[in-house]
Short mmCIF file of C-alpha atoms (C1' of nucleotides) in Angstrom, two decimals:
data_model
loop_
_atom_site.label_atom_id
_atom_site.label_comp_id
_atom_site.label_asym_id
_atom_site.label_seq_id
_atom_site.Cartn_x
_atom_site.Cartn_y
_atom_site.Cartn_z
CA MET A 1 -27.39 -48.55 -84.52
CA ASP A 2 -24.54 -46.20 -83.81
CA LYS A 3 -22.25 -48.61 -82.04
CA THR A 4 -19.82 -46.93 -79.73
CA PRO A 5 -16.74 -45.82 -81.60
CA TYR A 6 -13.26 -46.90 -80.43
CA HIS A 7 -12.38 -43.38 -79.58
CA HIS A 8 -14.63 -41.40 -77.32
CA GLY A 9 -13.98 -38.02 -78.89
CA ASP A 10 -13.76 -35.81 -75.86
CA LEU A 11 -13.06 -38.13 -73.03
CA ARG A 12 -10.94 -35.67 -71.09
CA ASN A 13 -13.73 -33.12 -70.73
CA ALA A 14 -16.30 -35.80 -70.19
CA LEU A 15 -14.22 -37.14 -67.28
CA LEU A 16 -13.88 -33.63 -65.82
CA ASP A 17 -17.58 -32.88 -66.09
CA THR A 18 -18.86 -36.18 -64.67
CA ALA A 19 -16.20 -36.23 -61.96
CA ARG A 20 -16.98 -32.67 -60.89
CA GLY A 21 -20.61 -33.63 -60.47
CA VAL A 22 -19.65 -36.52 -58.24
CA VAL A 23 -17.25 -34.47 -56.20
CA GLU A 24 -19.67 -31.59 -55.79
CA ARG A 25 -22.34 -33.82 -54.36
CA ASP A 26 -20.55 -36.64 -52.56
CA GLY A 27 -16.99 -35.38 -52.09
CA ALA A 28 -13.60 -36.43 -53.41
CA GLU A 29 -13.64 -39.62 -51.36
CA ALA A 30 -16.61 -40.88 -53.38
CA LEU A 31 -14.87 -40.49 -56.69
CA SER A 32 -13.66 -43.73 -58.22
CA LEU A 33 -11.85 -43.63 -61.54
CA ARG A 34 -13.07 -47.12 -62.28
CA SER A 35 -16.79 -46.43 -61.86
CA LEU A 36 -16.28 -43.12 -63.57
CA ALA A 37 -14.87 -44.84 -66.61
CA GLU A 38 -17.68 -47.37 -66.59
CA ASP A 39 -20.32 -44.58 -66.46
CA LEU A 40 -18.75 -43.02 -69.52
CA GLY A 41 -18.59 -46.34 -71.35
CA VAL A 42 -14.81 -46.61 -71.58
CA SER A 43 -12.39 -49.05 -70.08
CA ARG A 44 -10.95 -48.58 -66.60
CA ALA A 45 -7.49 -47.68 -67.92
CA ALA A 46 -8.72 -44.98 -70.27
CA PRO A 47 -8.76 -42.15 -67.73
CA TYR A 48 -5.01 -42.64 -67.18
CA ARG A 49 -4.43 -41.48 -70.76
CA HIS A 50 -5.61 -38.04 -69.70
CA PHE A 51 -4.70 -37.77 -65.99
CA ALA A 52 -1.56 -39.08 -64.40
CA ASP A 53 -3.52 -40.35 -61.41
CA ARG A 54 -6.62 -39.74 -59.37
CA ASP A 55 -5.12 -36.69 -57.63
CA ALA A 56 -4.37 -34.99 -60.92
CA LEU A 57 -8.03 -35.16 -61.84
CA LEU A 58 -9.07 -33.86 -58.42
CA ALA A 59 -6.58 -31.00 -58.72
CA GLU A 60 -8.21 -29.83 -61.94
CA ILE A 61 -11.62 -29.96 -60.39
CA ALA A 62 -10.46 -27.97 -57.38
CA ALA A 63 -8.84 -25.48 -59.74
CA SER A 64 -12.14 -24.97 -61.50
CA GLY A 65 -13.74 -24.32 -58.11
CA PHE A 66 -11.17 -21.62 -57.29
CA GLU A 67 -11.90 -20.08 -60.67
CA ASP A 68 -15.54 -19.80 -59.69
CA HIS A 69 -14.48 -17.97 -56.56
CA VAL A 70 -12.14 -15.66 -58.53
CA ALA A 71 -14.98 -14.68 -60.86
CA ALA A 72 -17.25 -13.95 -58.00
CA TYR A 73 -14.72 -11.87 -56.03
CA GLN A 74 -13.91 -9.91 -59.15
CA ALA A 75 -17.61 -9.17 -59.66
CA PHE A 76 -17.92 -7.99 -56.05
CA LEU A 77 -14.91 -5.71 -56.45
CA ASP A 78 -16.34 -4.30 -59.67
CA THR A 79 -19.50 -3.16 -57.97
CA ASP A 80 -19.50 0.06 -56.04
CA MET A 81 -20.58 -0.68 -52.52
CA ASP A 82 -19.62 -0.13 -48.89
CA GLY A 83 -16.57 -2.15 -47.91
CA ARG A 84 -18.22 -3.94 -44.98
CA ASP A 85 -21.23 -4.83 -47.12
CA ARG A 86 -18.85 -6.28 -49.65
CA ILE A 87 -17.32 -8.53 -47.00
CA ALA A 88 -20.79 -9.58 -45.94
CA LEU A 89 -21.68 -10.35 -49.55
CA THR A 90 -18.42 -12.30 -49.96
CA THR A 91 -19.16 -14.34 -46.88
CA ARG A 92 -22.73 -14.97 -48.06
CA PHE A 93 -21.16 -16.26 -51.32
CA TYR A 94 -19.01 -18.72 -49.42
CA LEU A 95 -21.94 -20.06 -47.53
CA ASP A 96 -24.10 -20.47 -50.62
CA TYR A 97 -21.31 -21.94 -52.70
CA ALA A 98 -20.57 -24.55 -50.07
CA ALA A 99 -24.30 -25.31 -49.50
CA ARG A 100 -24.72 -26.05 -53.15
CA ARG A 101 -21.48 -28.00 -53.60
CA PRO A 102 -20.47 -29.40 -50.20
CA GLY A 103 -18.04 -31.97 -51.60
CA LEU A 104 -16.29 -29.44 -53.85
CA HIS A 105 -15.98 -27.00 -50.99
CA ARG A 106 -14.31 -29.66 -48.86
CA LEU A 107 -11.96 -30.52 -51.69
CA MET A 108 -10.98 -26.88 -52.04
CA PHE A 109 -10.59 -25.96 -48.37
CA GLU A 110 -10.07 -29.14 -46.38
CA SER A 111 -8.04 -31.42 -48.65
CA ASP A 112 -4.26 -31.34 -48.50
CA LEU A 113 -3.86 -30.79 -52.22
CA LEU A 114 -2.37 -27.35 -51.66
CA ALA A 115 -0.18 -28.59 -48.78
CA ARG A 116 1.82 -30.92 -51.02
CA THR A 117 5.33 -29.95 -51.98
CA PRO A 118 5.00 -28.86 -54.62
CA PRO A 119 1.26 -28.38 -54.99
CA PRO A 120 -0.31 -29.45 -58.27
CA ALA A 121 0.68 -26.89 -60.85
CA VAL A 122 -2.83 -26.35 -62.21
CA LEU A 123 -4.00 -25.37 -58.74
CA ILE A 124 -1.54 -22.61 -57.99
CA PRO A 125 -2.66 -19.81 -60.35
CA PRO A 126 -6.39 -19.86 -59.45
CA ALA A 127 -5.69 -20.34 -55.78
CA ASP A 128 -3.22 -17.46 -55.75
CA ARG A 129 -5.62 -15.18 -57.57
CA SER A 130 -8.43 -15.98 -55.11
CA TYR A 131 -6.04 -15.09 -52.24
CA ARG A 132 -5.20 -11.70 -53.71
CA LEU A 133 -8.72 -10.77 -54.50
CA LEU A 134 -9.90 -11.73 -51.03
CA VAL A 135 -7.16 -9.63 -49.48
CA GLU A 136 -8.24 -6.77 -51.69
CA ILE A 137 -11.82 -7.08 -50.53
CA VAL A 138 -10.68 -6.95 -46.89
CA ARG A 139 -8.34 -4.04 -47.62
CA GLN A 140 -11.14 -1.93 -49.04
CA ALA A 141 -13.27 -2.62 -46.04
CA PHE A 142 -10.49 -1.61 -43.59
CA PRO A 143 -8.55 0.95 -45.52
CA GLY A 144 -5.37 2.60 -44.40
CA GLU A 145 -4.03 -0.27 -42.34
CA SER A 146 -0.67 -1.88 -42.65
CA GLU A 147 -0.22 -4.82 -45.01
CA ASP A 148 0.27 -7.19 -42.08
CA ALA A 149 -2.87 -5.94 -40.42
CA THR A 150 -4.83 -6.42 -43.59
CA LEU A 151 -3.52 -9.98 -44.01
CA ALA A 152 -4.31 -10.74 -40.37
CA ARG A 153 -7.86 -9.51 -40.94
CA ALA A 154 -8.22 -11.55 -44.12
CA ILE A 155 -6.94 -14.64 -42.41
CA THR A 156 -9.33 -14.17 -39.50
CA ALA A 157 -12.30 -13.58 -41.83
CA ILE A 158 -11.75 -16.58 -44.00
CA SER A 159 -10.91 -18.78 -40.97
CA THR A 160 -14.25 -17.88 -39.34
CA THR A 161 -16.24 -18.56 -42.52
CA ILE A 162 -14.54 -21.81 -43.43
CA GLY A 163 -14.48 -23.03 -39.87
CA PHE A 164 -18.22 -22.51 -39.64
CA LEU A 165 -18.76 -24.53 -42.79
CA THR A 166 -16.42 -27.28 -41.73
CA LEU A 167 -17.99 -27.66 -38.30
CA ARG A 168 -21.57 -27.48 -39.57
CA GLY A 169 -20.75 -30.02 -42.22
CA ALA A 170 -19.17 -32.24 -39.55
CA GLY A 171 -22.41 -32.06 -37.58
CA ARG A 172 -20.74 -30.25 -34.64
CA PHE A 173 -23.53 -27.70 -34.30
CA LYS A 174 -26.46 -30.06 -34.09
CA PRO A 175 -26.51 -29.79 -30.23
CA PHE A 176 -26.58 -26.02 -30.47
CA MET A 177 -29.68 -26.01 -32.53
CA ARG A 178 -31.96 -27.81 -30.16
CA GLY A 179 -32.54 -24.39 -28.65
CA GLY A 180 -34.07 -21.38 -30.33
CA LEU A 181 -31.16 -20.78 -32.61
CA SER A 182 -31.96 -21.54 -36.27
CA ASP A 183 -29.47 -22.19 -39.05
CA ALA A 184 -30.17 -18.83 -40.53
CA ASP A 185 -29.58 -17.12 -37.18
CA ILE A 186 -26.21 -18.75 -36.94
CA GLU A 187 -25.29 -17.79 -40.48
CA ALA A 188 -26.26 -14.20 -39.72
CA ALA A 189 -24.06 -14.22 -36.64
CA ILE A 190 -21.13 -15.52 -38.65
CA ILE A 191 -21.63 -12.88 -41.33
CA ALA A 192 -21.82 -10.20 -38.68
CA ALA A 193 -18.71 -11.40 -36.92
CA VAL A 194 -16.76 -11.42 -40.18
CA SER A 195 -18.02 -8.04 -41.39
CA ASN A 196 -17.82 -6.18 -38.12
CA GLN A 197 -14.40 -7.15 -36.83
CA SER A 198 -13.44 -4.68 -34.13
CA ALA A 199 -11.75 -1.85 -35.90
CA ALA A 200 -8.92 -1.77 -33.36
CA ALA A 201 -5.48 -3.31 -33.58
CA PRO A 202 -5.78 -6.82 -35.03
CA LEU A 203 -2.08 -7.41 -34.34
CA ALA A 204 -1.72 -5.61 -31.02
CA VAL A 205 -1.81 -8.63 -28.79
CA GLY A 206 1.40 -9.87 -27.31
CA SER A 207 1.64 -13.37 -25.97
CA ILE A 208 -1.29 -13.33 -23.67
CA CYS A 209 -0.56 -16.86 -22.46
CA ALA A 210 2.22 -19.36 -22.67
CA PRO A 211 1.69 -22.40 -24.94
CA SER A 212 0.87 -24.59 -22.01
CA THR A 213 -0.97 -27.75 -22.77
CA PRO A 214 -2.84 -29.21 -19.83
CA GLY A 215 -4.62 -32.45 -20.51
CA SER A 216 -2.22 -33.42 -23.26
CA GLN A 217 -1.80 -36.86 -21.60
CA MET B 1 11.07 -69.22 -26.53
CA ASP B 2 7.78 -67.53 -25.84
CA LYS B 3 5.97 -68.44 -29.02
CA THR B 4 3.04 -66.17 -29.68
CA PRO B 5 0.01 -67.41 -27.86
CA TYR B 6 -3.26 -68.02 -29.67
CA HIS B 7 -4.95 -65.26 -27.74
CA HIS B 8 -3.41 -61.90 -27.65
CA GLY B 9 -4.54 -60.98 -24.21
CA ASP B 10 -5.48 -57.38 -24.66
CA LEU B 11 -6.04 -56.93 -28.34
CA ARG B 12 -8.80 -54.40 -28.02
CA ASN B 13 -6.64 -51.89 -26.12
CA ALA B 14 -3.63 -52.70 -28.26
CA LEU B 15 -5.70 -51.87 -31.38
CA LEU B 16 -6.90 -48.64 -29.82
CA ASP B 17 -3.39 -47.56 -28.79
CA THR B 18 -1.71 -48.34 -32.05
CA ALA B 19 -4.49 -46.98 -34.13
CA ARG B 20 -4.58 -43.73 -32.16
CA GLY B 21 -0.88 -43.29 -32.84
CA VAL B 22 -1.46 -43.73 -36.59
CA VAL B 23 -4.44 -41.39 -36.62
CA GLU B 24 -2.67 -38.69 -34.59
CA ARG B 25 0.23 -38.55 -36.94
CA ASP B 26 -1.15 -39.47 -40.35
CA GLY B 27 -4.88 -39.09 -40.10
CA ALA B 28 -7.84 -41.43 -40.26
CA GLU B 29 -7.38 -41.99 -43.99
CA ALA B 30 -4.02 -43.60 -43.30
CA LEU B 31 -5.48 -46.18 -40.95
CA SER B 32 -5.82 -49.68 -42.42
CA LEU B 33 -7.26 -52.40 -40.26
CA ARG B 34 -5.29 -54.93 -42.20
CA SER B 35 -1.87 -53.38 -41.64
CA LEU B 36 -2.84 -52.62 -38.09
CA ALA B 37 -3.53 -56.27 -37.43
CA GLU B 38 -0.30 -57.26 -39.08
CA ASP B 39 1.64 -54.82 -36.94
CA LEU B 40 0.15 -56.38 -33.88
CA GLY B 41 0.85 -59.88 -35.08
CA VAL B 42 -2.73 -61.03 -35.41
CA SER B 43 -4.76 -62.06 -38.41
CA ARG B 44 -6.65 -59.55 -40.57
CA ALA B 45 -10.02 -60.62 -39.21
CA ALA B 46 -9.08 -60.35 -35.56
CA PRO B 47 -9.91 -56.66 -35.21
CA TYR B 48 -13.50 -57.38 -36.21
CA ARG B 49 -13.94 -59.37 -33.03
CA HIS B 50 -13.61 -56.06 -31.14
CA PHE B 51 -14.94 -53.40 -33.48
CA ALA B 52 -17.89 -53.76 -35.81
CA ASP B 53 -16.03 -51.95 -38.55
CA ARG B 54 -13.36 -49.36 -39.20
CA ASP B 55 -15.68 -46.48 -38.35
CA ALA B 56 -16.43 -47.95 -34.90
CA LEU B 57 -12.68 -47.96 -34.12
CA LEU B 58 -12.29 -44.41 -35.39
CA ALA B 59 -15.28 -43.31 -33.32
CA GLU B 60 -13.64 -44.55 -30.09
CA ILE B 61 -10.47 -42.76 -31.02
CA ALA B 62 -12.33 -39.55 -31.69
CA ALA B 63 -14.13 -39.96 -28.36
CA SER B 64 -10.85 -40.16 -26.53
CA GLY B 65 -9.79 -36.96 -28.19
CA PHE B 66 -12.93 -35.20 -26.99
CA GLU B 67 -12.27 -36.52 -23.56
CA ASP B 68 -8.83 -34.80 -23.69
CA HIS B 69 -10.60 -31.57 -24.52
CA VAL B 70 -13.16 -31.99 -21.77
CA ALA B 71 -10.40 -32.48 -19.25
CA ALA B 72 -8.61 -29.40 -20.41
CA TYR B 73 -11.72 -27.17 -20.44
CA GLN B 74 -12.62 -28.35 -16.97
CA ALA B 75 -9.16 -27.44 -15.78
CA PHE B 76 -9.44 -24.01 -17.30
CA LEU B 77 -12.82 -23.45 -15.67
CA ASP B 78 -11.40 -24.54 -12.32
CA THR B 79 -8.74 -21.89 -12.37
CA ASP B 80 -9.65 -18.41 -11.30
CA MET B 81 -8.81 -16.01 -14.14
CA ASP B 82 -10.18 -13.27 -16.29
CA GLY B 83 -12.83 -14.58 -18.71
CA ARG B 84 -11.14 -13.20 -21.80
CA ASP B 85 -7.81 -14.69 -20.77
CA ARG B 86 -9.53 -18.02 -20.34
CA ILE B 87 -10.81 -17.84 -23.88
CA ALA B 88 -7.30 -17.03 -25.07
CA LEU B 89 -5.95 -19.98 -23.11
CA THR B 90 -8.62 -22.27 -24.57
CA THR B 91 -7.77 -21.12 -28.04
CA ARG B 92 -4.06 -21.67 -27.35
CA PHE B 93 -4.95 -25.19 -26.22
CA TYR B 94 -6.75 -25.90 -29.54
CA LEU B 95 -3.78 -24.74 -31.52
CA ASP B 96 -1.30 -26.81 -29.54
CA TYR B 97 -3.47 -29.89 -29.47
CA ALA B 98 -3.89 -29.80 -33.23
CA ALA B 99 -0.24 -29.09 -33.80
CA ARG B 100 0.75 -32.14 -31.83
CA ARG B 101 -1.94 -34.48 -33.24
CA PRO B 102 -2.94 -33.07 -36.62
CA GLY B 103 -4.63 -36.23 -37.77
CA LEU B 104 -6.65 -36.67 -34.64
CA HIS B 105 -7.76 -33.06 -34.80
CA ARG B 106 -9.02 -33.60 -38.28
CA LEU B 107 -10.82 -36.72 -37.26
CA MET B 108 -12.55 -34.81 -34.46
CA PHE B 109 -13.48 -31.63 -36.30
CA GLU B 110 -13.49 -32.40 -40.03
CA SER B 111 -14.74 -35.96 -40.31
CA ASP B 112 -18.43 -36.55 -40.71
CA LEU B 113 -18.65 -39.05 -37.80
CA LEU B 114 -20.85 -36.68 -35.85
CA ALA B 115 -23.01 -35.92 -38.87
CA ARG B 116 -24.25 -39.46 -39.28
CA THR B 117 -27.78 -40.27 -38.26
CA PRO B 118 -27.42 -41.40 -35.62
CA PRO B 119 -23.85 -40.53 -34.66
CA PRO B 120 -21.76 -43.31 -33.03
CA ALA B 121 -23.04 -43.76 -29.50
CA VAL B 122 -19.59 -43.64 -27.88
CA LEU B 123 -18.99 -40.23 -29.44
CA ILE B 124 -22.03 -38.39 -28.16
CA PRO B 125 -21.27 -38.05 -24.44
CA PRO B 126 -17.75 -36.65 -24.68
CA ALA B 127 -18.69 -34.41 -27.62
CA ASP B 128 -21.72 -33.04 -25.77
CA ARG B 129 -19.71 -32.38 -22.63
CA SER B 130 -17.10 -30.53 -24.63
CA TYR B 131 -19.87 -28.36 -26.16
CA ARG B 132 -21.27 -27.50 -22.78
CA LEU B 133 -17.92 -26.60 -21.23
CA LEU B 134 -16.94 -24.51 -24.20
CA VAL B 135 -20.16 -22.54 -23.99
CA GLU B 136 -19.58 -22.08 -20.24
CA ILE B 137 -16.15 -20.69 -20.96
CA VAL B 138 -17.63 -18.23 -23.42
CA ARG B 139 -20.47 -17.31 -21.03
CA GLN B 140 -18.05 -16.42 -18.27
CA ALA B 141 -16.12 -14.17 -20.65
CA PHE B 142 -19.24 -12.34 -21.83
CA PRO B 143 -21.52 -12.56 -18.80
CA GLY B 144 -25.08 -11.29 -18.69
CA GLU B 145 -25.91 -12.01 -22.31
CA SER B 146 -28.86 -14.00 -23.61
CA GLU B 147 -28.45 -17.71 -24.12
CA ASP B 148 -28.71 -17.23 -27.88
CA ALA B 149 -26.06 -14.52 -27.87
CA THR B 150 -23.73 -16.72 -25.85
CA LEU B 151 -24.23 -19.60 -28.26
CA ALA B 152 -23.60 -17.33 -31.20
CA ARG B 153 -20.37 -16.12 -29.60
CA ALA B 154 -19.29 -19.71 -28.92
CA ILE B 155 -19.97 -20.80 -32.50
CA THR B 156 -18.10 -17.81 -33.86
CA ALA B 157 -15.16 -18.45 -31.57
CA ILE B 158 -14.76 -22.12 -32.35
CA SER B 159 -15.37 -21.48 -36.02
CA THR B 160 -12.50 -19.04 -36.24
CA THR B 161 -10.17 -21.36 -34.38
CA ILE B 162 -11.03 -24.53 -36.26
CA GLY B 163 -11.15 -22.74 -39.59
CA PHE B 164 -7.63 -21.37 -39.05
CA LEU B 165 -6.37 -24.86 -38.30
CA THR B 166 -8.17 -26.40 -41.25
CA LEU B 167 -6.88 -23.81 -43.67
CA ARG B 168 -3.32 -23.87 -42.37
CA GLY B 169 -3.39 -27.68 -42.48
CA ALA B 170 -4.64 -27.47 -46.07
CA GLY B 171 -1.72 -25.24 -46.98
CA ARG B 172 -3.93 -22.31 -47.78
CA PHE B 173 -1.88 -19.77 -45.86
CA LYS B 174 1.50 -20.53 -47.50
CA PRO B 175 1.08 -17.55 -49.88
CA PHE B 176 0.38 -15.20 -46.96
CA MET B 177 3.62 -16.08 -45.28
CA ARG B 178 5.95 -14.98 -48.01
CA GLY B 179 5.74 -11.52 -46.43
CA GLY B 180 6.64 -10.45 -42.94
CA LEU B 181 3.89 -12.37 -41.26
CA SER B 182 5.17 -15.35 -39.29
CA ASP B 183 3.22 -18.31 -38.12
CA ALA B 184 3.34 -17.08 -34.54
CA ASP B 185 2.02 -13.68 -35.68
CA ILE B 186 -0.95 -15.32 -37.33
CA GLU B 187 -1.71 -17.44 -34.30
CA ALA B 188 -1.61 -14.34 -32.15
CA ALA B 189 -4.03 -12.57 -34.44
CA ILE B 190 -6.38 -15.50 -34.28
CA ILE B 191 -6.25 -15.66 -30.50
CA ALA B 192 -6.83 -11.91 -30.34
CA ALA B 193 -9.82 -12.08 -32.68
CA VAL B 194 -11.40 -14.91 -30.70
CA SER B 195 -10.80 -13.33 -27.27
CA ASN B 196 -11.71 -9.81 -28.19
CA GLN B 197 -14.91 -10.20 -30.11
CA SER B 198 -16.65 -6.88 -30.20
CA ALA B 199 -18.75 -6.69 -27.06
CA ALA B 200 -21.71 -5.34 -29.03
CA ALA B 201 -24.68 -7.24 -30.28
CA PRO B 202 -23.58 -10.49 -31.79
CA LEU B 203 -27.09 -11.20 -33.09
CA ALA B 204 -28.14 -7.63 -34.02
CA VAL B 205 -27.59 -8.03 -37.71
CA GLY B 206 -30.64 -8.43 -39.92
CA SER B 207 -30.24 -9.70 -43.41
CA ILE B 208 -27.57 -7.34 -44.71
CA CYS B 209 -27.64 -8.91 -48.11
CA ALA B 210 -29.84 -11.29 -50.03
CA PRO B 211 -28.43 -14.71 -50.65
CA SER B 212 -27.50 -13.87 -54.24
CA THR B 213 -24.91 -16.05 -55.85
CA PRO B 214 -23.11 -14.48 -58.74
CA GLY B 215 -20.61 -16.66 -60.45
CA SER B 216 -22.44 -19.75 -59.44
CA GLN B 217 -22.29 -21.04 -63.02
"C1'" DC C 1 -12.75 -81.91 -11.66
"C1'" DA C 2 -14.61 -82.04 -16.04
"C1'" DC C 3 -17.27 -80.21 -19.56
"C1'" DG C 4 -19.51 -77.18 -22.54
"C1'" DC C 5 -19.97 -72.83 -24.28
"C1'" DA C 6 -18.84 -68.13 -25.21
"C1'" DA C 7 -15.01 -65.32 -26.27
"C1'" DT C 8 -11.38 -64.80 -29.23
"C1'" DG C 9 -8.39 -65.99 -32.91
"C1'" DT C 10 -7.41 -67.96 -37.97
"C1'" DA C 11 -7.81 -68.90 -43.06
"C1'" DA C 12 -9.90 -68.15 -47.25
"C1'" DG C 13 -12.53 -65.53 -50.24
"C1'" DC C 14 -15.63 -61.64 -52.32
"C1'" DG C 15 -15.81 -57.31 -54.55
"C1'" DC C 16 -13.96 -52.95 -54.76
"C1'" DC C 17 -10.09 -49.90 -55.68
"C1'" DG C 18 -5.59 -47.40 -58.02
"C1'" DA C 19 -2.10 -48.28 -60.95
"C1'" DC C 20 0.88 -50.39 -64.48
"C1'" DA C 21 2.29 -53.06 -68.81
"C1'" DA C 22 1.37 -54.96 -73.13
"C1'" DC C 23 -1.43 -54.79 -76.85
"C1'" DA C 24 -5.17 -52.76 -80.32
"C1'" DT C 25 -7.19 -49.21 -83.10
"C1'" DA C 26 -7.82 -45.05 -85.43
"C1'" DG C 27 -6.86 -40.81 -87.47
"C1'" DA C 28 -3.51 -37.21 -88.99
"C1'" DG C 29 0.46 -35.97 -91.81
"C1'" DG C 30 4.37 -37.19 -94.64
"C1'" DC D 1 -0.36 -45.41 -98.87
"C1'" DC D 2 1.98 -45.85 -94.75
"C1'" DT D 3 3.71 -44.90 -90.55
"C1'" DC D 4 3.57 -42.56 -86.14
"C1'" DT D 5 1.23 -41.04 -82.26
"C1'" DA D 6 -2.78 -40.29 -79.55
"C1'" DT D 7 -6.11 -42.89 -77.49
"C1'" DG D 8 -8.56 -46.90 -75.75
"C1'" DT D 9 -8.54 -52.15 -74.11
"C1'" DT D 10 -7.34 -56.29 -71.59
"C1'" DG D 11 -4.87 -58.46 -68.06
"C1'" DT D 12 -2.57 -58.27 -63.86
"C1'" DC D 13 -0.81 -56.87 -59.30
"C1'" DG D 14 -1.18 -55.47 -54.60
"C1'" DG D 15 -4.10 -53.36 -51.10
"C1'" DC D 16 -8.36 -52.56 -48.89
"C1'" DG D 17 -12.95 -53.55 -45.90
"C1'" DC D 18 -15.65 -57.03 -44.71
"C1'" DT D 19 -17.87 -61.82 -44.26
"C1'" DT D 20 -18.08 -66.80 -43.65
"C1'" DA D 21 -16.57 -71.02 -41.82
"C1'" DC D 22 -13.50 -73.07 -38.82
"C1'" DA D 23 -10.03 -73.48 -34.74
"C1'" DT D 24 -8.51 -72.69 -30.06
"C1'" DT D 25 -8.81 -71.25 -25.47
"C1'" DG D 26 -10.22 -70.68 -20.95
"C1'" DC D 27 -13.94 -69.55 -17.73
"C1'" DG D 28 -18.18 -70.72 -15.17
"C1'" DT D 29 -20.87 -74.22 -13.66
"C1'" DG D 30 -22.68 -78.80 -12.77
#
DNA sequence: CACGCAATGTAAGCGCCGACAACATAGAGG
DNA sequence: CCTCTATGTTGTCGGCGCTTACATTGCGTG
């Protein structure tokens, strides 16, 4: 009956939607422009009319992920709650977001998209906004500190959260869980560590040790 | 003169050495068995006589990386020093190791090799030993705690360290460094956070917040 | 010493991929 | 109506992982 028209109509958004689904579930590595085009019933060259290359499509998907985070952080900041609880809530959000969309999480926080020089233009605004809001959340939890101290706290907090997700995703914690420690226990410990950083001097350490590197063979 | 002999002589080790160099510098994604074979002057199929597939080669490279870590941890444990200082030294080792071999670090801590079921057999022994030694380092820094508490501390410590490296490698901290915060400052803050975890109750937190997920669209 | 067999290497080919160039179609605006 | 541009197609190139069938070598054993 309705034979497929020559023009798709909204191929660009169709590509974004379908591709985001693939990335969320199976990660950026699993995304193939060819199979994507085939799934949507267009030729393999069609996607290149809308995205310069594969990375350009991935950049837009990552950007949409950062926009999700921006919306969530903004909502957290708009609610009136204790600063430490807000950090715990934010950390909980990270964990849930990554659990639901492991591949998208990896694209956002482990890919080198943002390390390019220059990074994809579409990625910069949402990534920057998410930085700023995260720092604001940390600032409100540890008020009255210097800007550098706040930044150091923010970096430590996000490092702990992302590192946990990276390592769990990489299967590095499987040996730890043969004991009595459940996944929920570990998540609770991470949230506690992020929310209850010691209130003292995050930048007070000198160089405790020289950058020696034994075993570097 | 010496025309290339039919048999390479030590192709397996040559593959490992050359491949490890590529992985250390440019990451596992950059490793191509074809170009590797060409560089070594053998045919494209030759590597498959020594490794079942690309992942098998990568697994051996990752294993050698974990063995580096095991050797370093053992050396740290053999020296007589304050427990917190040893944690700081261990963290410093992570940072340096990853700085010198960014691609190998990613293969070890971000790839899903260990998440497979089952993981590559060559990878399990060195990975397990590195777990155990790391836990031992943490235990000596926070003696007298329950096994679960020690594990939670270890997980938090390595999460913070690896997360920092992942995020810096992904370019996520570039916006933070436009201010007065240098890279060395940030590293010092990470080391301080890992070494000076609050001594109190790493597992004492209940469920501070429900797993709500605003903005999950 | 010779021989046969396992270890190790080669050549060719499959199917997948990203990307580009040349061509086809359709719809919007003069 | 007609052209111009946006959009989609086909064909092609080079690269990849991996497999199959075949070639060479050298070691262990009769």
